[in-house]
Structures are given as C-alpha cells and as structure tokens.
Tab-separated table of C-alpha atoms and ligand atoms in Angstrom:
chain	number	residue	atom	x	y	z
K	1	MET	CA	-109.812	-35.652	-23.469
K	2	LYS	CA	-108.383	-38.668	-21.283
K	3	THR	CA	-111.173	-41.059	-20.118
K	4	GLU	CA	-110.567	-43.706	-17.640
K	5	GLN	CA	-112.958	-46.669	-16.723
K	6	VAL	CA	-113.704	-47.927	-13.474
K	7	ASP	CA	-116.631	-49.923	-11.623
K	8	VAL	CA	-117.050	-47.699	-8.918
K	9	LEU	CA	-116.032	-44.044	-8.460
K	10	VAL	CA	-115.823	-42.673	-4.917
K	11	ILE	CA	-115.963	-39.086	-4.318
K	12	GLY	CA	-114.047	-37.964	-1.379
K	13	ALA	CA	-111.489	-39.601	0.876
K	14	GLY	CA	-112.905	-39.031	4.216
K	15	PRO	CA	-114.093	-41.647	6.406
K	16	SER	CA	-117.372	-42.557	4.541
K	17	GLY	CA	-115.369	-42.600	1.199
K	18	THR	CA	-112.469	-44.655	2.257
K	19	ILE	CA	-114.617	-47.105	3.972
K	20	ALA	CA	-116.821	-47.677	1.118
K	21	ALA	CA	-114.010	-47.986	-1.323
K	22	SER	CA	-112.278	-50.618	0.783
K	23	ILE	CA	-115.331	-52.725	1.151
K	24	VAL	CA	-116.026	-52.575	-2.783
K	25	ASN	CA	-112.287	-53.125	-3.697
K	26	LYS	CA	-112.254	-56.293	-1.283
K	27	ALA	CA	-115.165	-57.633	-3.587
K	28	GLY	CA	-112.877	-57.533	-6.627
K	29	PHE	CA	-114.230	-54.546	-8.292
K	30	LYS	CA	-112.125	-51.765	-9.810
K	31	VAL	CA	-112.605	-48.663	-7.502
K	32	LYS	CA	-111.095	-45.176	-7.708
K	33	ILE	CA	-111.258	-42.212	-5.180
K	34	VAL	CA	-111.068	-38.470	-6.460
K	35	GLU	CA	-110.406	-36.123	-3.479
K	36	LYS	CA	-110.416	-32.290	-3.855
K	37	GLN	CA	-107.878	-31.553	-1.133
K	38	GLN	CA	-104.405	-32.647	-0.514
K	39	PHE	CA	-104.158	-34.693	2.702
K	40	PRO	CA	-103.851	-34.445	5.614
K	41	ARG	CA	-106.478	-31.672	5.565
K	42	PHE	CA	-108.238	-30.092	8.559
K	43	VAL	CA	-111.798	-31.489	9.043
K	44	ILE	CA	-113.857	-30.936	12.357
K	45	GLY	CA	-115.392	-34.339	13.839
K	46	GLU	CA	-112.817	-35.408	16.259
K	47	SER	CA	-114.892	-37.714	18.782
K	48	LEU	CA	-115.546	-40.994	17.530
K	49	LEU	CA	-118.196	-43.391	18.788
K	50	PRO	CA	-117.819	-47.304	19.417
K	51	ARG	CA	-120.296	-48.374	16.606
K	52	CYS	CA	-117.887	-46.896	13.933
K	53	MET	CA	-115.418	-49.403	15.137
K	54	GLU	CA	-117.369	-52.143	13.245
K	55	ALA	CA	-117.141	-50.474	9.994
K	56	LEU	CA	-113.559	-49.566	10.456
K	57	GLU	CA	-112.855	-53.305	11.216
K	58	GLU	CA	-114.939	-54.355	8.122
K	59	ALA	CA	-113.013	-51.900	5.862
K	60	GLY	CA	-109.635	-53.433	7.267
K	61	PHE	CA	-108.651	-50.119	8.788
K	62	LEU	CA	-108.259	-50.964	12.384
K	63	ASP	CA	-104.754	-52.157	12.569
K	64	ALA	CA	-103.431	-49.252	10.899
K	65	VAL	CA	-105.531	-46.915	13.137
K	66	LYS	CA	-104.207	-48.754	16.388
K	67	GLU	CA	-100.601	-48.120	15.259
K	68	ARG	CA	-101.214	-44.366	15.330
K	69	GLY	CA	-101.482	-44.356	19.096
K	70	PHE	CA	-104.522	-42.025	19.185
K	71	GLN	CA	-106.347	-41.144	22.554
K	72	GLU	CA	-108.559	-44.060	23.559
K	73	LYS	CA	-112.100	-42.895	24.407
K	74	PHE	CA	-114.250	-45.005	27.018
K	75	GLY	CA	-117.197	-42.768	27.593
K	76	ALA	CA	-118.688	-39.391	27.714
K	77	LYS	CA	-118.490	-36.943	30.699
K	78	PHE	CA	-121.508	-34.322	30.810
K	79	VAL	CA	-121.105	-31.258	33.257
K	80	ARG	CA	-123.715	-28.521	34.222
K	81	ASP	CA	-123.127	-26.202	37.288
K	82	GLY	CA	-120.237	-28.443	38.435
K	83	LYS	CA	-122.490	-31.493	38.516
K	84	VAL	CA	-120.992	-34.352	36.746
K	85	CYS	CA	-122.794	-37.132	34.602
K	86	ASP	CA	-120.523	-39.829	33.450
K	87	TYR	CA	-121.540	-42.487	30.664
K	88	PHE	CA	-118.958	-45.477	30.048
K	89	PHE	CA	-119.479	-47.493	27.091
K	90	ALA	CA	-118.605	-50.593	29.073
K	91	ASP	CA	-122.027	-50.434	30.618
K	92	GLN	CA	-124.078	-49.800	27.597
K	93	PHE	CA	-127.141	-52.075	26.991
K	94	THR	CA	-126.242	-53.285	23.503
K	95	LYS	CA	-123.551	-55.812	23.061
K	96	GLY	CA	-120.747	-54.167	20.941
K	97	TRP	CA	-117.706	-52.284	21.131
K	98	THR	CA	-116.918	-50.454	24.515
K	99	TRP	CA	-114.188	-47.982	23.300
K	100	THR	CA	-113.058	-45.987	20.437
K	101	TRP	CA	-110.826	-42.858	19.776
K	102	GLN	CA	-110.435	-39.201	20.003
K	103	VAL	CA	-108.635	-38.134	16.820
K	104	PRO	CA	-107.145	-35.230	15.080
K	105	ARG	CA	-108.935	-35.942	11.821
K	106	GLY	CA	-106.349	-34.890	9.507
K	107	GLU	CA	-104.114	-37.811	10.824
K	108	PHE	CA	-107.018	-40.243	11.121
K	109	ASP	CA	-108.281	-39.571	7.629
K	110	LYS	CA	-104.982	-39.892	6.192
K	111	THR	CA	-104.311	-43.092	7.885
K	112	LEU	CA	-107.561	-44.348	6.440
K	113	ALA	CA	-106.745	-43.254	2.772
K	114	ASP	CA	-103.120	-44.287	2.990
K	115	THR	CA	-104.427	-47.769	3.952
K	116	VAL	CA	-107.034	-47.998	1.281
K	117	GLU	CA	-104.438	-47.034	-1.230
K	118	LYS	CA	-102.128	-49.689	0.018
K	119	MET	CA	-105.021	-52.157	-0.564
K	120	GLY	CA	-104.953	-51.302	-4.384
K	121	VAL	CA	-107.316	-48.369	-4.488
K	122	PRO	CA	-105.949	-45.376	-6.157
K	123	VAL	CA	-106.677	-41.813	-4.606
K	124	ASN	CA	-106.331	-38.871	-6.816
K	125	TYR	CA	-105.732	-35.939	-4.773
K	126	GLU	CA	-106.243	-32.297	-5.605
K	127	THR	CA	-108.942	-33.518	-8.045
K	128	THR	CA	-112.343	-31.980	-7.908
K	129	VAL	CA	-115.560	-33.226	-9.604
K	130	THR	CA	-116.958	-30.542	-11.497
K	131	GLY	CA	-119.855	-32.437	-13.414
K	132	ILE	CA	-121.531	-35.988	-13.817
K	133	LYS	CA	-123.599	-37.199	-16.706
K	134	PHE	CA	-125.830	-39.982	-16.247
K	135	ASN	CA	-126.833	-42.590	-18.736
K	136	GLY	CA	-128.963	-44.853	-16.907
K	137	THR	CA	-126.960	-46.283	-14.063
K	138	ASP	CA	-123.674	-45.725	-16.093
K	139	SER	CA	-122.129	-42.265	-15.591
K	140	VAL	CA	-119.309	-40.088	-16.882
K	141	THR	CA	-117.766	-37.982	-14.435
K	142	THR	CA	-115.685	-34.636	-15.328
K	143	VAL	CA	-112.820	-33.959	-12.703
K	144	VAL	CA	-110.127	-31.080	-12.783
K	145	ASP	CA	-106.812	-31.584	-11.260
K	146	LYS	CA	-104.714	-28.817	-9.407
K	147	ASP	CA	-103.033	-28.042	-12.767
K	148	GLY	CA	-106.154	-27.266	-14.408
K	149	ASN	CA	-106.249	-30.332	-16.451
K	150	THR	CA	-109.786	-31.830	-17.076
K	151	SER	CA	-110.526	-35.577	-17.583
K	152	GLU	CA	-113.132	-37.917	-17.529
K	153	ILE	CA	-114.027	-41.161	-15.429
K	154	SER	CA	-116.586	-43.576	-16.835
K	155	ALA	CA	-118.342	-45.686	-13.872
K	156	ARG	CA	-120.890	-48.179	-13.427
K	157	PHE	CA	-121.784	-46.800	-10.075
K	158	ILE	CA	-120.711	-43.641	-7.869
K	159	ILE	CA	-120.680	-43.422	-4.161
K	160	ASP	CA	-120.815	-39.738	-3.264
K	161	GLY	CA	-118.890	-39.430	0.027
K	162	SER	CA	-118.093	-35.607	-0.491
K	163	GLY	CA	-119.093	-34.501	2.910
K	164	TYR	CA	-119.851	-30.818	3.282
K	165	GLY	CA	-118.821	-30.556	-0.534
K	166	ARG	CA	-122.150	-32.397	-1.160
K	167	VAL	CA	-121.259	-32.894	-4.813
K	168	ILE	CA	-124.522	-34.907	-6.173
K	169	PRO	CA	-127.041	-33.013	-4.229
K	170	ARG	CA	-125.657	-29.664	-5.521
K	171	LEU	CA	-125.263	-30.914	-9.003
K	172	PHE	CA	-128.754	-32.196	-9.220
K	173	ASP	CA	-130.680	-30.168	-7.011
K	174	MET	CA	-131.243	-32.559	-4.315
K	175	GLU	CA	-130.300	-29.959	-1.507
K	176	ARG	CA	-132.995	-29.683	1.101
K	177	PRO	CA	-132.875	-27.637	4.358
K	178	SER	CA	-132.841	-29.213	7.875
K	179	HIS	CA	-135.454	-28.682	10.056
K	180	LEU	CA	-133.051	-27.831	13.159
K	181	PRO	CA	-132.547	-24.122	13.885
K	182	PRO	CA	-129.011	-22.750	12.852
K	183	ARG	CA	-126.257	-23.052	15.083
K	184	LYS	CA	-122.622	-21.723	15.233
K	185	THR	CA	-119.276	-22.908	16.712
K	186	LEU	CA	-116.077	-21.077	17.463
K	187	PHE	CA	-113.321	-23.585	18.151
K	188	THR	CA	-109.571	-24.406	18.119
K	189	HIS	CA	-107.028	-26.688	19.403
K	190	VAL	CA	-105.021	-25.755	22.644
K	191	VAL	CA	-101.674	-26.880	24.312
K	192	ASP	CA	-103.473	-28.469	27.256
K	193	THR	CA	-100.724	-28.360	29.952
K	194	LYS	CA	-103.062	-28.470	32.688
K	195	ARG	CA	-105.242	-31.352	31.896
K	196	SER	CA	-105.930	-33.650	34.659
K	197	MET	CA	-104.779	-36.942	33.966
K	198	ASP	CA	-106.904	-38.564	36.731
K	199	ASP	CA	-110.062	-37.439	35.285
K	200	GLU	CA	-109.390	-37.269	31.790
K	201	PRO	CA	-108.186	-37.685	29.061
K	202	ASN	CA	-110.081	-41.025	28.434
K	203	ARG	CA	-113.378	-39.598	27.323
K	204	ILE	CA	-115.079	-36.331	25.932
K	205	THR	CA	-116.298	-33.605	28.147
K	206	ILE	CA	-119.599	-31.823	27.245
K	207	ILE	CA	-120.220	-28.786	29.342
K	208	VAL	CA	-123.456	-26.844	29.640
K	209	HIS	CA	-122.452	-23.316	29.606
K	210	ALA	CA	-125.865	-21.629	29.542
K	211	GLU	CA	-129.281	-22.489	28.245
K	212	GLY	CA	-128.756	-24.028	24.656
K	213	ILE	CA	-125.045	-23.291	24.788
K	214	TRP	CA	-122.513	-26.002	25.274
K	215	ILE	CA	-118.689	-26.623	24.940
K	216	TRP	CA	-116.950	-29.591	23.668
K	217	VAL	CA	-113.414	-30.701	25.155
K	218	ILE	CA	-111.776	-33.605	23.263
K	219	PRO	CA	-108.177	-34.431	24.599
K	220	PHE	CA	-105.724	-36.030	22.102
K	221	SER	CA	-102.888	-38.245	23.019
K	222	SER	CA	-100.562	-35.469	21.749
K	223	GLY	CA	-101.456	-33.174	24.793
K	224	ILE	CA	-103.410	-31.087	22.418
K	225	THR	CA	-107.154	-30.626	23.287
K	226	SER	CA	-110.003	-29.549	20.917
K	227	VAL	CA	-112.226	-26.891	22.446
K	228	GLY	CA	-115.271	-25.433	20.886
K	229	PHE	CA	-118.304	-23.428	21.944
K	230	VAL	CA	-121.630	-24.227	20.318
K	231	GLY	CA	-125.034	-22.543	20.191
K	232	VAL	CA	-127.492	-19.980	18.580
K	233	PRO	CA	-125.467	-17.495	16.314
K	234	GLU	CA	-126.783	-14.632	18.418
K	235	PHE	CA	-124.746	-15.926	21.578
K	236	PHE	CA	-121.548	-15.229	19.857
K	237	ASN	CA	-122.659	-11.421	19.334
K	238	LYS	CA	-122.134	-10.971	23.029
K	239	VAL	CA	-118.243	-10.965	22.657
K	240	SER	CA	-116.367	-8.806	20.519
K	241	GLY	CA	-112.771	-9.033	19.059
K	242	THR	CA	-110.811	-11.226	16.814
K	243	ASN	CA	-111.763	-14.880	16.909
K	244	GLU	CA	-109.092	-15.537	19.351
K	245	GLN	CA	-110.129	-12.567	21.586
K	246	GLN	CA	-113.732	-13.900	21.598
K	247	LEU	CA	-112.792	-17.506	22.423
K	248	ARG	CA	-110.489	-16.373	25.233
K	249	ALA	CA	-113.491	-14.302	26.601
K	250	LEU	CA	-115.772	-17.080	26.290
K	251	ILE	CA	-113.323	-19.599	28.098
K	252	ASP	CA	-112.998	-17.001	30.864
K	253	SER	CA	-116.460	-16.884	31.453
K	254	GLU	CA	-116.882	-20.666	31.985
K	255	PRO	CA	-115.909	-21.729	35.440
K	256	TYR	CA	-115.200	-25.378	34.466
K	257	LEU	CA	-112.596	-24.300	32.005
K	258	ARG	CA	-111.345	-20.817	33.406
K	259	GLU	CA	-108.116	-21.940	35.374
K	260	ARG	CA	-107.303	-24.938	33.211
K	261	MET	CA	-107.383	-22.872	30.074
K	262	LYS	CA	-106.129	-19.650	31.476
K	263	ASP	CA	-103.525	-18.111	28.912
K	264	VAL	CA	-103.424	-21.445	27.168
K	265	GLU	CA	-101.618	-21.540	23.697
K	266	PHE	CA	-103.925	-21.740	20.786
K	267	ALA	CA	-102.712	-24.249	17.971
K	268	PHE	CA	-104.489	-22.055	15.210
K	269	GLU	CA	-106.535	-19.074	14.986
K	270	PRO	CA	-110.080	-20.220	16.291
K	271	ARG	CA	-112.417	-20.865	13.551
K	272	ILE	CA	-116.102	-20.420	12.989
K	273	LEU	CA	-118.476	-22.771	11.396
K	274	GLU	CA	-122.319	-22.372	11.049
K	275	SER	CA	-125.526	-23.654	9.698
K	276	TRP	CA	-124.169	-27.240	9.412
K	277	SER	CA	-127.431	-28.836	9.534
K	278	VAL	CA	-128.823	-29.847	5.994
K	279	THR	CA	-130.237	-32.932	4.208
K	280	SER	CA	-131.037	-34.428	0.671
K	281	SER	CA	-134.187	-35.151	-1.153
K	282	SER	CA	-133.135	-38.903	-1.512
K	283	PHE	CA	-130.040	-40.769	-0.465
K	284	TYR	CA	-129.808	-42.623	-3.951
K	285	GLY	CA	-130.635	-42.636	-7.422
K	286	ASP	CA	-129.980	-44.476	-10.528
K	287	GLY	CA	-126.319	-45.382	-10.448
K	288	PHE	CA	-125.472	-43.599	-7.259
K	289	VAL	CA	-125.639	-43.451	-3.584
K	290	LEU	CA	-124.946	-40.904	-1.052
K	291	THR	CA	-123.057	-41.710	2.171
K	292	GLY	CA	-121.769	-39.954	5.204
K	293	ASN	CA	-122.447	-36.146	5.636
K	294	VAL	CA	-124.028	-35.857	2.127
K	295	THR	CA	-126.941	-37.675	3.241
K	296	GLU	CA	-128.025	-35.824	6.437
K	297	PHE	CA	-125.901	-34.043	9.092
K	298	LEU	CA	-127.860	-33.115	12.069
K	299	ASP	CA	-125.600	-31.478	14.993
K	300	PRO	CA	-122.193	-32.237	16.575
K	301	VAL	CA	-123.379	-32.740	20.216
K	302	PHE	CA	-123.460	-36.537	20.205
K	303	SER	CA	-120.519	-37.012	17.970
K	304	SER	CA	-122.675	-38.960	15.473
K	305	GLY	CA	-121.202	-37.750	12.376
K	306	VAL	CA	-118.283	-39.858	11.684
K	307	THR	CA	-120.386	-42.920	12.913
K	308	LEU	CA	-123.334	-42.179	10.575
K	309	ALA	CA	-120.587	-41.768	7.767
K	310	SER	CA	-119.121	-45.048	8.589
K	311	VAL	CA	-122.281	-47.081	8.913
K	312	SER	CA	-123.749	-45.620	5.851
K	313	SER	CA	-120.629	-46.206	3.639
K	314	GLN	CA	-120.342	-49.785	5.129
K	315	LEU	CA	-124.110	-50.601	4.282
K	316	ALA	CA	-124.082	-48.738	0.933
K	317	ALA	CA	-120.997	-50.444	-0.264
K	318	LYS	CA	-122.537	-54.113	0.595
K	319	LEU	CA	-125.515	-52.939	-1.569
K	320	VAL	CA	-123.374	-51.504	-4.328
K	321	ILE	CA	-121.597	-55.028	-4.609
K	322	ARG	CA	-124.940	-56.885	-4.850
K	323	GLN	CA	-126.287	-54.598	-7.590
K	324	LEU	CA	-123.087	-54.844	-9.644
K	325	ASN	CA	-123.302	-58.627	-9.116
K	326	GLY	CA	-126.653	-58.571	-10.980
K	327	GLU	CA	-129.129	-58.173	-7.850
K	328	THR	CA	-131.983	-55.765	-7.859
K	329	ILE	CA	-131.788	-53.638	-4.994
K	330	ASP	CA	-134.657	-51.897	-3.037
K	331	TRP	CA	-132.713	-48.928	-2.050
K	332	GLN	CA	-135.396	-47.153	-0.068
K	333	LYS	CA	-135.937	-50.258	2.118
K	334	GLU	CA	-132.378	-51.501	2.250
K	335	TYR	CA	-130.689	-48.231	2.715
K	336	THR	CA	-132.639	-45.036	3.508
K	337	GLU	CA	-134.910	-46.719	5.822
K	338	PRO	CA	-132.062	-48.175	7.943
K	339	MET	CA	-130.096	-44.888	7.799
K	340	MET	CA	-133.114	-42.851	8.829
K	341	GLN	CA	-133.577	-45.248	11.778
K	342	GLY	CA	-130.312	-44.154	12.921
K	343	VAL	CA	-130.553	-40.423	11.825
K	344	ASN	CA	-133.946	-40.187	13.558
K	345	THR	CA	-132.802	-41.505	16.781
K	346	PHE	CA	-129.881	-39.161	16.952
K	347	ARG	CA	-132.379	-36.359	16.034
K	348	SER	CA	-134.667	-37.176	19.048
K	349	TYR	CA	-131.642	-36.972	21.166
K	350	VAL	CA	-130.281	-33.747	19.646
K	351	ASN	CA	-133.684	-32.124	20.281
K	352	GLY	CA	-133.904	-33.507	23.732
K	353	TRP	CA	-130.454	-32.010	24.506
K	354	TYR	CA	-131.456	-28.398	23.250
K	355	ASP	CA	-134.762	-28.616	24.729
K	356	GLY	CA	-133.561	-29.429	28.245
K	357	THR	CA	-135.327	-32.892	28.288
K	358	LEU	CA	-131.810	-34.709	28.432
K	359	GLY	CA	-130.363	-32.255	31.011
K	360	THR	CA	-133.192	-33.420	33.351
K	361	ILE	CA	-132.362	-36.974	32.729
K	362	PHE	CA	-128.443	-36.689	32.822
K	363	PHE	CA	-128.578	-34.557	36.161
K	364	SER	CA	-131.189	-36.181	37.892
K	365	ASP	CA	-130.473	-37.183	41.402
K	366	ASN	CA	-131.132	-40.782	41.275
K	367	PRO	CA	-130.771	-42.167	37.793
K	368	ASN	CA	-131.948	-45.855	37.095
K	369	PRO	CA	-128.961	-47.689	36.228
K	370	GLU	CA	-130.727	-49.791	33.513
K	371	ILE	CA	-132.170	-46.924	31.963
K	372	LYS	CA	-128.969	-45.076	32.022
K	373	ASN	CA	-127.146	-48.146	30.230
K	374	MET	CA	-129.685	-48.136	27.429
K	375	ILE	CA	-129.424	-44.373	27.092
K	376	CYS	CA	-125.440	-45.164	27.025
K	377	SER	CA	-125.827	-47.509	23.927
K	378	VAL	CA	-127.287	-44.458	22.006
K	379	LEU	CA	-124.354	-42.371	23.036
K	380	ALA	CA	-122.159	-45.177	21.792
K	381	GLY	CA	-123.819	-45.117	18.288
K	382	TYR	CA	-125.913	-48.242	18.713
K	383	VAL	CA	-128.763	-46.432	17.203
K	384	TRP	CA	-129.988	-49.644	15.227
K	385	ASP	CA	-130.428	-51.904	18.143
K	386	THR	CA	-134.449	-51.594	18.276
K	387	THR	CA	-134.492	-54.189	21.265
K	388	ASN	CA	-133.303	-50.975	23.307
K	389	PRO	CA	-136.477	-49.254	24.313
K	390	TYR	CA	-134.485	-45.987	24.257
K	391	VAL	CA	-133.792	-46.592	20.476
K	392	ARG	CA	-137.160	-48.135	19.472
K	393	ASP	CA	-139.200	-45.406	21.405
K	394	HIS	CA	-136.792	-42.580	20.611
K	395	ASP	CA	-139.454	-40.021	20.000
K	396	THR	CA	-141.286	-40.593	23.093
K	397	ALA	CA	-139.060	-42.327	25.797
K	398	LEU	CA	-136.884	-39.239	26.486
K	399	THR	CA	-139.757	-36.841	27.169
K	400	LYS	CA	-141.790	-39.601	29.203
K	401	LEU	CA	-138.728	-40.152	31.454
K	402	ALA	CA	-137.778	-36.557	31.903
K	403	ARG	CA	-141.694	-35.925	32.863
K	404	LEU	CA	-141.607	-38.744	35.339
K	405	ILE	CA	-138.240	-37.202	37.054
K	406	GLY	CA	-139.796	-33.786	37.241
K	407	LEU	CA	-142.803	-35.328	38.977
K	408	GLU	CA	-140.749	-37.429	41.310
K	409	LYS	CA	-138.882	-34.105	42.284
K	410	LYS	CA	-141.792	-32.352	42.835
K	411	MET	CA	-143.540	-35.127	44.970
K	412	ASN	CA	-140.308	-35.649	46.908
K	413	GLU	CA	-140.187	-31.791	47.435
K	414	SER	CA	-143.577	-32.042	48.804
K	415	GLY	CA	-142.828	-34.830	51.153
K	416	VAL	CA	-144.494	-37.864	49.213
K	417	THR	CA	-141.752	-40.583	48.125
K	418	ILE	CA	-142.096	-41.965	44.774
K	419	ASN	CA	-139.299	-43.614	42.404
K	420	ALA	CA	-139.939	-42.225	38.839
K	421	ASN	CA	-137.340	-44.636	37.336
J	501	FAD	C1	-119.014	-28.138	14.608
J	501	FAD	C2	-118.836	-29.696	14.239
J	501	FAD	C3	-118.369	-30.663	15.077
J	501	FAD	C4	-118.456	-31.940	14.790
J	501	FAD	N1	-117.875	-32.837	15.613
J	501	FAD	C5	-118.032	-34.261	15.445
J	501	FAD	C6	-117.488	-35.132	16.480
J	501	FAD	O1	-117.155	-34.691	17.407
J	501	FAD	N2	-117.451	-36.452	15.989
J	501	FAD	C7	-118.289	-36.812	14.887
J	501	FAD	O2	-118.161	-37.922	14.534
J	501	FAD	N3	-118.674	-36.035	13.897
J	501	FAD	C8	-118.481	-34.714	14.088
J	501	FAD	N4	-118.991	-33.731	13.203
J	501	FAD	C9	-119.341	-34.265	11.815
J	501	FAD	C10	-118.289	-34.578	10.991
J	501	FAD	O3	-117.415	-33.369	10.835
J	501	FAD	C11	-118.618	-35.301	9.797
J	501	FAD	O4	-119.892	-35.898	10.060
J	501	FAD	C12	-117.684	-36.227	8.926
J	501	FAD	O5	-116.575	-35.569	8.614
J	501	FAD	C13	-118.388	-36.858	7.731
J	501	FAD	O6	-117.385	-37.615	7.103
J	501	FAD	P1	-117.442	-37.761	5.719
J	501	FAD	O7	-116.496	-38.796	5.178
J	501	FAD	O8	-118.973	-38.080	5.083
J	501	FAD	O9	-116.974	-36.459	4.970
J	501	FAD	P2	-115.685	-35.481	5.028
J	501	FAD	O10	-114.973	-35.873	6.129
J	501	FAD	O11	-116.088	-34.076	4.932
J	501	FAD	O12	-114.916	-35.864	3.706
J	501	FAD	C14	-115.369	-35.469	2.357
J	501	FAD	C15	-114.280	-35.177	1.424
J	501	FAD	O13	-114.814	-34.944	0.273
J	501	FAD	C16	-114.035	-34.194	-0.519
J	501	FAD	N5	-114.706	-33.353	-1.392
J	501	FAD	C17	-115.608	-32.521	-1.321
J	501	FAD	N6	-116.078	-31.789	-2.454
J	501	FAD	C18	-115.380	-32.684	-3.528
J	501	FAD	C19	-115.328	-32.528	-5.079
J	501	FAD	N7	-116.209	-31.710	-5.509
J	501	FAD	N8	-114.638	-33.431	-5.662
J	501	FAD	C20	-113.749	-34.252	-4.958
J	501	FAD	N9	-113.709	-34.239	-3.575
J	501	FAD	C21	-114.418	-33.530	-2.863
J	501	FAD	C22	-113.475	-33.278	0.591
J	501	FAD	O14	-112.333	-32.434	0.344
J	501	FAD	C23	-113.463	-34.154	2.003
J	501	FAD	O15	-112.121	-34.576	2.189
J	501	FAD	C24	-118.880	-32.322	13.576
J	501	FAD	C25	-119.408	-31.444	12.622
J	501	FAD	C26	-119.292	-29.979	13.017
J	501	FAD	C27	-120.035	-29.159	12.131
C-alpha cells in the first residue's frame, strides 16, 4: 500500500482546516489536507463575525476573499413584534475589526482551499479518512479515495478540522452530548428581489418569530438571501407538506417576511438540519488536536461557528508549530482553557437568547449605550476580551441587567423613575 510522509496531516478543508494548514505551512512544515468532498460543496454557516478576520489575515487569506466581492457585513439587526434593535460593530467596546462578510460557504470555503493550495499545501479532495493508528505522537492514517483506492499517510501531528464529520471523536469514542436541548432548522436560499436596499443588505437580520423560535435572514451580494427558521423540533410539526410547502407556510405566517418573500423563488428545495449541538471529551491528545466544529458546536443564533473554527485553528496551528520545534505544550492550559472561555461566553448568550433574557435587553426602551457596546463586542466575536465585563462576567451579567431592566419597567409603570442601566 502507498504510504506518504508529512509533518502535519489536516483532516477537512473547511475554514478550520485551511486556516490551520496555512499557518503551519508558513512555518516551513510539510502539510497535507485530506477532504472527503469535492469543492465547492454546500455547508451552512454563512454569517461571519469580525473576529474571524484576524485569523483569515494571519492565514494570508484576506486578499483572496476580498477579491470575491462577498457582501460586507457591518452589524446585526434583531426584530421582535416590529421593534428593531440594531448593533453596529463599529460601536463595539473592544478594539478590533468592525466588519466582516456574509458568504455562500461553498464559494467562501473553496476560495480558502484554493488559496492554501497555491501556497503549496496539497488538498486531496474526495479522500475520506477511515482509520488512524497512533504510536506515541506519530500516526498512520488510512484514507480511501473516490475510486476506492486505500493509502496511508504517516504524520508527526494531526489537526482534525473535519467539522460535522467529527473524525477523531468518532474513531476514539470521544463524542459527548451537549447540554443544550435539541433544535431543528428548515432553510433555503431565495432570489430576494424585494430586498430593501436602504435598510439591508449590510447586516444579518434575526427575527423573533415566536417564543424560542427565530429566523435568520442573510443577504448575499448576488441578490440571493439565506433564510432559515430555527426552533424546537415540535414547532415544525404544526406545518405539513413538503419542505418547500412547510417553509412557504412559515414565511407566510411571519409578518416581517410575508410581503417581501411572497412567491419568492427558492434556489433549492429547503433542507432540514437538527440536533447539531455536540461536544468532545477532550480537545487534544497525543499527536492530535481538534479544531472548529469538532471541538464543540453550540447553536447558530450568534453566528459563532466559523469564528470559533477560525480562532481555534489559528491557536492550535501555533501550538503545533511550537511542539514540532521541540517545546513541551500544556494543551489544557494553552488550548482547551482559552477555547472554553470563548465557547462558554457564547453559551451564556445562547442560553440568554432562548430563555428571553437577551430579548429583555435587546428590546428595552432605554438601552445604556456603553453596555450595548460591550454586548456588541460579543456579537462581533470578541469573546476573549476579559476587560469587557459582558465577557468576563458572561454567566451573571446578562441576568442581572435583564432583572434591573424589568425592575425599572415596573417602577416606571408605577410612577417611580429609576434608571436601571
Ligand atoms: C443551522 C446552522 C446554522 C449555522 N449558521 C452559522 C452562521 O451563520 N455563522 C457561522 O459562523 N456558523 C454557523 N453555523 C456553524 C458552521 O456551520 C460551522 O461552525 C462551521 O462550518 C465549522 O467549520 P469547520 O471548518 O470546523 O467545519 P466544516 O466547514 O464542516 O468543514 C469540515 C470539512 O471536513 C470534511 N470531512 C468530514 N469528514 C471527513 C473525513 N472522514 N475525511 C476527510 N474529510 C472529512 C467535510 O467534508 C468538510 O468539508 C451554523 C450551523 C448550523 C447547524
């Protein structure tokens, strides 16, 4: 059987795989990516956050992405019962990127993969990892190509960026359930001819459709817009028919979308995804690290996925380089702990979204601009800036603020004036 020798094998050519591969390659190591599918391939996750621009920049991908003319994104708009709460990244508390993109991921991911290939990293498409044997930190990975040919790749280190494929957790029994309840989405891309050009398309819109049910609206520069309903699986039982009939009925039931998307053309039969929240027992082991979705994926509501994928691979790549250069790395302290800081901050916001805490804050009558800017930094993906009280105290700050807003409302209604914020 053919055996190839590399320093670092990267599994998956999504954002986490390509960013990691580029950074390790730049340090002079021999890197190879194996990717199960042919690109471009469809994957969900189209709204990026400004923090991921830092990782794209370090990987050397920014210019190639800029050339694609993707829709620039400057903020996020939340809508509930016709009331609008706008966040603009330019206002954020943390110093950092104030914009990013809304991207059809097939094209975006192909741009990153083509760029990393041009940098000298081979990407073997339609090549699936089927087994890995570790001998200390060295490994031998078995891959099968599209013609069914099996070969082996020896590596000094593996970066697993296989996303929903979750290669190493599945092979080594590291899959763990998430503590978030199961949720489901029904989504498609639409030809959005009635998009308002005054108010859009420069940001994502999140519409509260009903308690615990929300809709994403992500306009692309092509005139296509991504639309998806998200909620508990039971919510979708109230509509029947094909996926298209169900999505049309749901759109028709949402006043904010009804007129704009009446009889809109769907670019593809609406798709369903469910129960995406998952985690792993460890994010690293002897000779490997997990990056991106393979670590932990929470929920789509704050578009954290690609940012966590980018930042984890940026961090992991630098640690892999140091380890291959002979340093001893404390992976728990230098990788898992910082990643969990980011994941746990987003977790508090995801929980706050579904339990109504964030609704109280977003749609309060007199939001405090300073606090709003601190929350804006989280929405921009700057969840590692612990000088921001709404990052540092993420597990308590939102509930305290919502409680004060509730109290202020009650007092004002009873004629006593206080300012909660
Ligand atoms: C409903 C929903 C909406 C979302 N919306 C957003 C959003 O708006 N913004 C956002 O940032 N994130 C969003 N996400 C999350 C986003 O999809 C992921 O976080 C992101 O794609 C992770 O990138 P990645 O590089 O880790 O993995 P991926 O992009 O999934 O790439 C992994 C690659 O590995 C390959 N692979 C898998 N198995 C193997 C194997 N055995 N051998 C070789 N290759 C393999 C796959 O083919 C794939 O190309 C959403 C998720 C869901 C479920």
